Amino acid sequence: MNRNLLLVAGLFEVGFAACLCMAKLATGMSTMLWVIGFLSTLAISIYLLNKAVKDISFAAGFATWAGFGALGSLMVGSVLFVNPIDVVRLLFIYALIASITGLRMVAKTMF
């Protein structure tokens, strides 16, 4: 259950990052709509993260949430905002995933 909440919280983290980028690019009234989207997805993401870490290690939960967000933001950024994905970025994403996996392995409460 908490693993699913953490995954959904990470997806909402990607959503708030995308809304923030869209707000930066928008003009006029649409900027306000993207800001409202940002605040909404931010609140949902933090709420779900809070629920998820009630029964699991906070360090492992937070790292997993941040990792989902980083990986998802990289993917969304490359598709929607045409951000390049090069070898160096992939190397750092790999290091992030390895770090998250390591934290999960040493966490007292495995999930």
Coordinates of N, CA and C in Angstrom, one line a residue:
M1 N 0.8 -1.2 0.0 CA 0.0 0.0 0.0 C 0.9 1.3 0.0
N2 N 1.9 1.3 0.9 CA 2.7 2.5 1.0 C 3.6 2.7 -0.2
R3 N 4.0 1.6 -0.8 CA 4.8 1.6 -2.0 C 3.9 2.3 -3.2
N4 N 2.7 2.0 -3.2 CA 1.8 2.6 -4.2 C 1.6 4.0 -4.0
L5 N 1.4 4.4 -2.7 CA 1.2 5.8 -2.4 C 2.5 6.6 -2.7
L6 N 3.6 6.0 -2.5 CA 4.9 6.6 -2.8 C 5.1 6.8 -4.3
L7 N 4.7 5.8 -5.1 CA 4.7 6.0 -6.6 C 3.8 7.1 -7.0
V8 N 2.6 7.1 -6.5 CA 1.6 8.2 -6.9 C 2.1 9.5 -6.5
A9 N 2.7 9.6 -5.3 CA 3.3 10.9 -4.8 C 4.4 11.3 -5.7
G10 N 5.2 10.4 -6.2 CA 6.3 10.7 -7.1 C 5.8 11.2 -8.5
L11 N 4.6 10.6 -8.9 CA 4.0 11.1 -10.2 C 3.5 12.5 -10.0
F12 N 2.9 12.8 -8.9 CA 2.4 14.2 -8.6 C 3.6 15.1 -8.5
E13 N 4.7 14.7 -8.0 CA 5.9 15.5 -8.0 C 6.4 15.9 -9.4
V14 N 6.3 14.9 -10.3 CA 6.6 15.2 -11.7 C 5.6 16.2 -12.3
G15 N 4.3 16.1 -11.9 CA 3.3 17.0 -12.3 C 3.5 18.4 -11.8
F16 N 4.0 18.6 -10.5 CA 4.2 19.9 -10.1 C 5.4 20.6 -10.7
A17 N 6.4 19.7 -11.0 CA 7.6 20.3 -11.8 C 7.2 20.7 -13.2
A18 N 6.4 19.9 -13.8 CA 5.9 20.3 -15.2 C 5.1 21.5 -15.2
C19 N 4.2 21.6 -14.2 CA 3.3 22.8 -14.1 C 4.2 24.1 -13.8
L20 N 5.2 23.9 -13.0 CA 6.1 25.1 -12.8 C 6.8 25.5 -14.0
C21 N 7.3 24.6 -14.8 CA 7.9 24.9 -16.1 C 6.9 25.6 -17.1
M22 N 5.7 25.0 -17.1 CA 4.6 25.6 -18.0 C 4.3 27.0 -17.5
A23 N 4.2 27.2 -16.2 CA 3.9 28.6 -15.7 C 4.9 29.6 -16.2
K24 N 6.2 29.1 -16.2 CA 7.3 30.0 -16.6 C 7.1 30.4 -18.1
L25 N 6.6 29.4 -18.9 CA 6.5 29.7 -20.3 C 5.2 30.4 -20.7
A26 N 4.2 30.3 -19.9 CA 2.9 30.8 -20.2 C 2.8 32.3 -20.1
T27 N 1.8 32.9 -20.7 CA 1.6 34.3 -20.6 C 0.1 34.6 -20.2
G28 N -0.1 35.7 -19.6 CA -1.5 36.1 -19.3 C -2.1 35.3 -18.3
M29 N -3.4 35.1 -18.4 CA -4.2 34.3 -17.4 C -3.8 32.8 -17.3
S30 N -3.3 32.3 -18.4 CA -2.9 30.9 -18.4 C -1.7 30.7 -17.4
T31 N -0.9 31.7 -17.1 CA 0.1 31.6 -16.1 C -0.5 31.2 -14.7
M32 N -1.6 31.9 -14.4 CA -2.3 31.7 -13.1 C -2.8 30.2 -13.0
L33 N -3.3 29.7 -14.1 CA -3.9 28.4 -14.2 C -2.8 27.3 -13.9
W34 N -1.6 27.6 -14.5 CA -0.4 26.7 -14.3 C 0.0 26.8 -12.8
V35 N 0.0 28.0 -12.3 CA 0.4 28.1 -10.9 C -0.6 27.4 -10.0
I36 N -1.9 27.5 -10.2 CA -2.9 26.7 -9.5 C -2.6 25.2 -9.6
G37 N -2.3 24.8 -10.8 CA -2.0 23.4 -11.1 C -0.7 23.0 -10.3
F38 N 0.3 23.8 -10.2 CA 1.5 23.6 -9.5 C 1.2 23.4 -8.0
L39 N 0.4 24.4 -7.4 CA 0.1 24.3 -6.0 C -0.7 23.1 -5.6
S40 N -1.7 22.7 -6.5 CA -2.5 21.6 -6.3 C -1.7 20.3 -6.3
T41 N -0.9 20.1 -7.3 CA -0.1 18.9 -7.4 C 0.9 18.8 -6.3
L42 N 1.5 20.0 -6.0 CA 2.4 20.0 -4.9 C 1.8 19.5 -3.6
A43 N 0.6 20.1 -3.3 CA -0.1 19.7 -2.0 C -0.4 18.2 -2.0
I44 N -0.9 17.7 -3.2 CA -1.3 16.2 -3.2 C 0.0 15.4 -3.1
S45 N 1.1 15.8 -3.7 CA 2.3 15.0 -3.6 C 2.8 15.0 -2.2
I46 N 2.9 16.1 -1.5 CA 3.3 16.1 -0.1 C 2.4 15.4 0.8
Y47 N 1.1 15.5 0.6 CA 0.2 14.7 1.4 C 0.4 13.2 1.3
L48 N 0.5 12.7 0.0 CA 0.7 11.3 -0.2 C 2.1 10.9 0.3
L49 N 3.1 11.7 0.2 CA 4.4 11.4 0.8 C 4.3 11.2 2.3
N50 N 3.6 12.1 2.9 CA 3.3 12.1 4.4 C 2.6 10.8 4.8
K51 N 1.6 10.4 4.0 CA 0.9 9.1 4.3 C 1.8 7.9 4.1
A52 N 2.6 8.0 3.1 CA 3.5 6.8 2.8 C 4.6 6.6 3.8
V53 N 5.1 7.6 4.4 CA 6.2 7.4 5.3 C 5.8 7.2 6.7
K54 N 4.5 7.0 6.9 CA 4.0 6.7 8.3 C 4.5 5.3 8.7
D55 N 4.6 4.3 7.8 CA 4.9 3.0 8.1 C 6.2 2.5 7.5
I56 N 7.0 3.4 6.9 CA 8.3 3.0 6.3 C 9.3 4.0 6.8
S57 N 10.5 3.7 6.5 CA 11.6 4.6 6.9 C 11.5 5.9 6.1
F58 N 11.6 7.0 6.9 CA 11.5 8.3 6.2 C 12.6 8.6 5.2
A59 N 13.8 8.2 5.5 CA 14.9 8.4 4.6 C 14.7 7.6 3.3
A60 N 14.3 6.4 3.4 CA 14.1 5.6 2.2 C 12.9 6.1 1.4
G61 N 11.8 6.5 2.1 CA 10.6 7.0 1.5 C 10.9 8.3 0.8
F62 N 11.6 9.2 1.4 CA 11.8 10.5 0.8 C 12.8 10.4 -0.4
A63 N 13.8 9.5 -0.2 CA 14.7 9.3 -1.3 C 14.0 8.7 -2.5
T64 N 13.1 7.8 -2.3 CA 12.4 7.2 -3.4 C 11.5 8.2 -4.0
W65 N 10.8 9.0 -3.3 CA 9.9 10.0 -3.8 C 10.7 11.0 -4.7
A66 N 11.8 11.4 -4.1 CA 12.7 12.4 -4.9 C 13.2 11.7 -6.1
G67 N 13.6 10.5 -6.1 CA 14.1 9.7 -7.2 C 13.1 9.6 -8.3
F68 N 11.8 9.2 -7.9 CA 10.8 9.2 -8.9 C 10.6 10.5 -9.6
G69 N 10.6 11.6 -8.8 CA 10.4 12.9 -9.3 C 11.6 13.3 -10.2
A70 N 12.8 13.0 -9.9 CA 13.9 13.3 -10.7 C 13.9 12.6 -12.0
L71 N 13.7 11.3 -12.0 CA 13.6 10.5 -13.2 C 12.4 10.9 -14.0
G72 N 11.3 11.0 -13.4 CA 10.1 11.5 -14.2 C 10.2 12.8 -14.8
S73 N 10.8 13.7 -14.0 CA 11.1 15.1 -14.6 C 12.0 15.1 -15.7
L74 N 13.0 14.2 -15.7 CA 14.0 14.1 -16.8 C 13.2 13.6 -18.0
M75 N 12.4 12.6 -17.9 CA 11.7 12.1 -19.0 C 10.7 13.1 -19.6
V76 N 9.9 13.7 -18.7 CA 8.9 14.7 -19.1 C 9.6 15.9 -19.7
G77 N 10.7 16.3 -19.1 CA 11.4 17.5 -19.7 C 12.0 17.2 -21.1
S78 N 12.4 16.0 -21.3 CA 12.9 15.6 -22.6 C 11.8 15.6 -23.7
V79 N 10.6 15.2 -23.3 CA 9.5 15.1 -24.2 C 8.8 16.4 -24.4
L80 N 8.4 17.1 -23.3 CA 7.6 18.3 -23.4 C 8.5 19.6 -23.7
F81 N 9.6 19.6 -23.1 CA 10.4 20.8 -23.1 C 11.7 20.7 -23.9
V82 N 11.8 19.6 -24.6 CA 12.9 19.3 -25.5 C 14.3 19.5 -24.8
N83 N 14.4 19.0 -23.5 CA 15.7 19.1 -22.8 C 16.5 17.8 -23.3
P84 N 17.7 18.0 -23.6 CA 18.5 16.9 -24.0 C 18.8 15.9 -22.9
I85 N 18.9 14.6 -23.3 CA 19.3 13.6 -22.4 C 20.7 13.1 -23.0
D86 N 21.7 13.4 -22.2 CA 23.1 13.0 -22.7 C 23.6 12.0 -21.7
V87 N 24.8 11.5 -22.0 CA 25.4 10.5 -21.2 C 25.7 10.9 -19.8
V88 N 26.1 12.1 -19.6 CA 26.3 12.6 -18.2 C 25.0 12.6 -17.4
R89 N 23.9 13.1 -17.9 CA 22.7 13.1 -17.2 C 22.2 11.6 -16.9
L90 N 22.4 10.8 -17.8 CA 22.0 9.4 -17.6 C 22.9 8.7 -16.5
L91 N 24.2 9.1 -16.5 CA 25.1 8.6 -15.5 C 24.6 9.1 -14.1
F92 N 24.2 10.3 -14.0 CA 23.8 10.8 -12.7 C 22.4 10.2 -12.3
I93 N 21.5 10.0 -13.2 CA 20.3 9.3 -12.9 C 20.6 7.9 -12.4
Y94 N 21.5 7.2 -13.1 CA 21.9 5.9 -12.7 C 22.4 5.9 -11.2
A95 N 23.2 6.9 -10.9 CA 23.8 7.1 -9.6 C 22.6 7.3 -8.6
L96 N 21.7 8.1 -9.0 CA 20.5 8.4 -8.1 C 19.7 7.1 -7.8
I97 N 19.5 6.3 -8.9 CA 18.7 5.1 -8.7 C 19.5 4.1 -7.8
A98 N 20.8 4.0 -8.0 CA 21.7 3.1 -7.2 C 21.6 3.6 -5.7
S99 N 21.6 4.9 -5.5 CA 21.6 5.4 -4.1 C 20.2 5.1 -3.5
I100 N 19.2 5.2 -4.2 CA 17.8 4.9 -3.7 C 17.7 3.4 -3.4
T101 N 18.2 2.6 -4.2 CA 18.2 1.2 -4.0 C 19.1 0.8 -2.8
G102 N 20.2 1.5 -2.6 CA 21.0 1.2 -1.4 C 20.3 1.7 -0.2
L103 N 19.7 2.8 -0.2 CA 18.9 3.2 1.0 C 17.8 2.3 1.4
R104 N 17.1 1.8 0.3 CA 16.1 0.8 0.6 C 16.6 -0.5 1.2
M105 N 17.8 -0.9 0.7 CA 18.4 -2.1 1.2 C 18.9 -2.0 2.7
V106 N 19.3 -0.9 3.1 CA 19.8 -0.7 4.5 C 18.7 -0.2 5.4
A107 N 17.5 0.2 4.9 CA 16.5 0.7 5.7 C 16.0 -0.4 6.7
K108 N 15.7 0.1 7.9 CA 15.3 -0.9 9.0 C 13.9 -1.5 8.6
T109 N 13.1 -0.6 8.0 CA 11.7 -1.1 7.6 C 11.7 -1.2 6.1
M110 N 11.9 -2.4 5.5 CA 12.0 -2.5 4.1 C 10.5 -2.4 3.6
F111 N 10.4 -1.9 2.3 CA 9.1 -1.9 1.7 C 9.1 -2.3 0.3

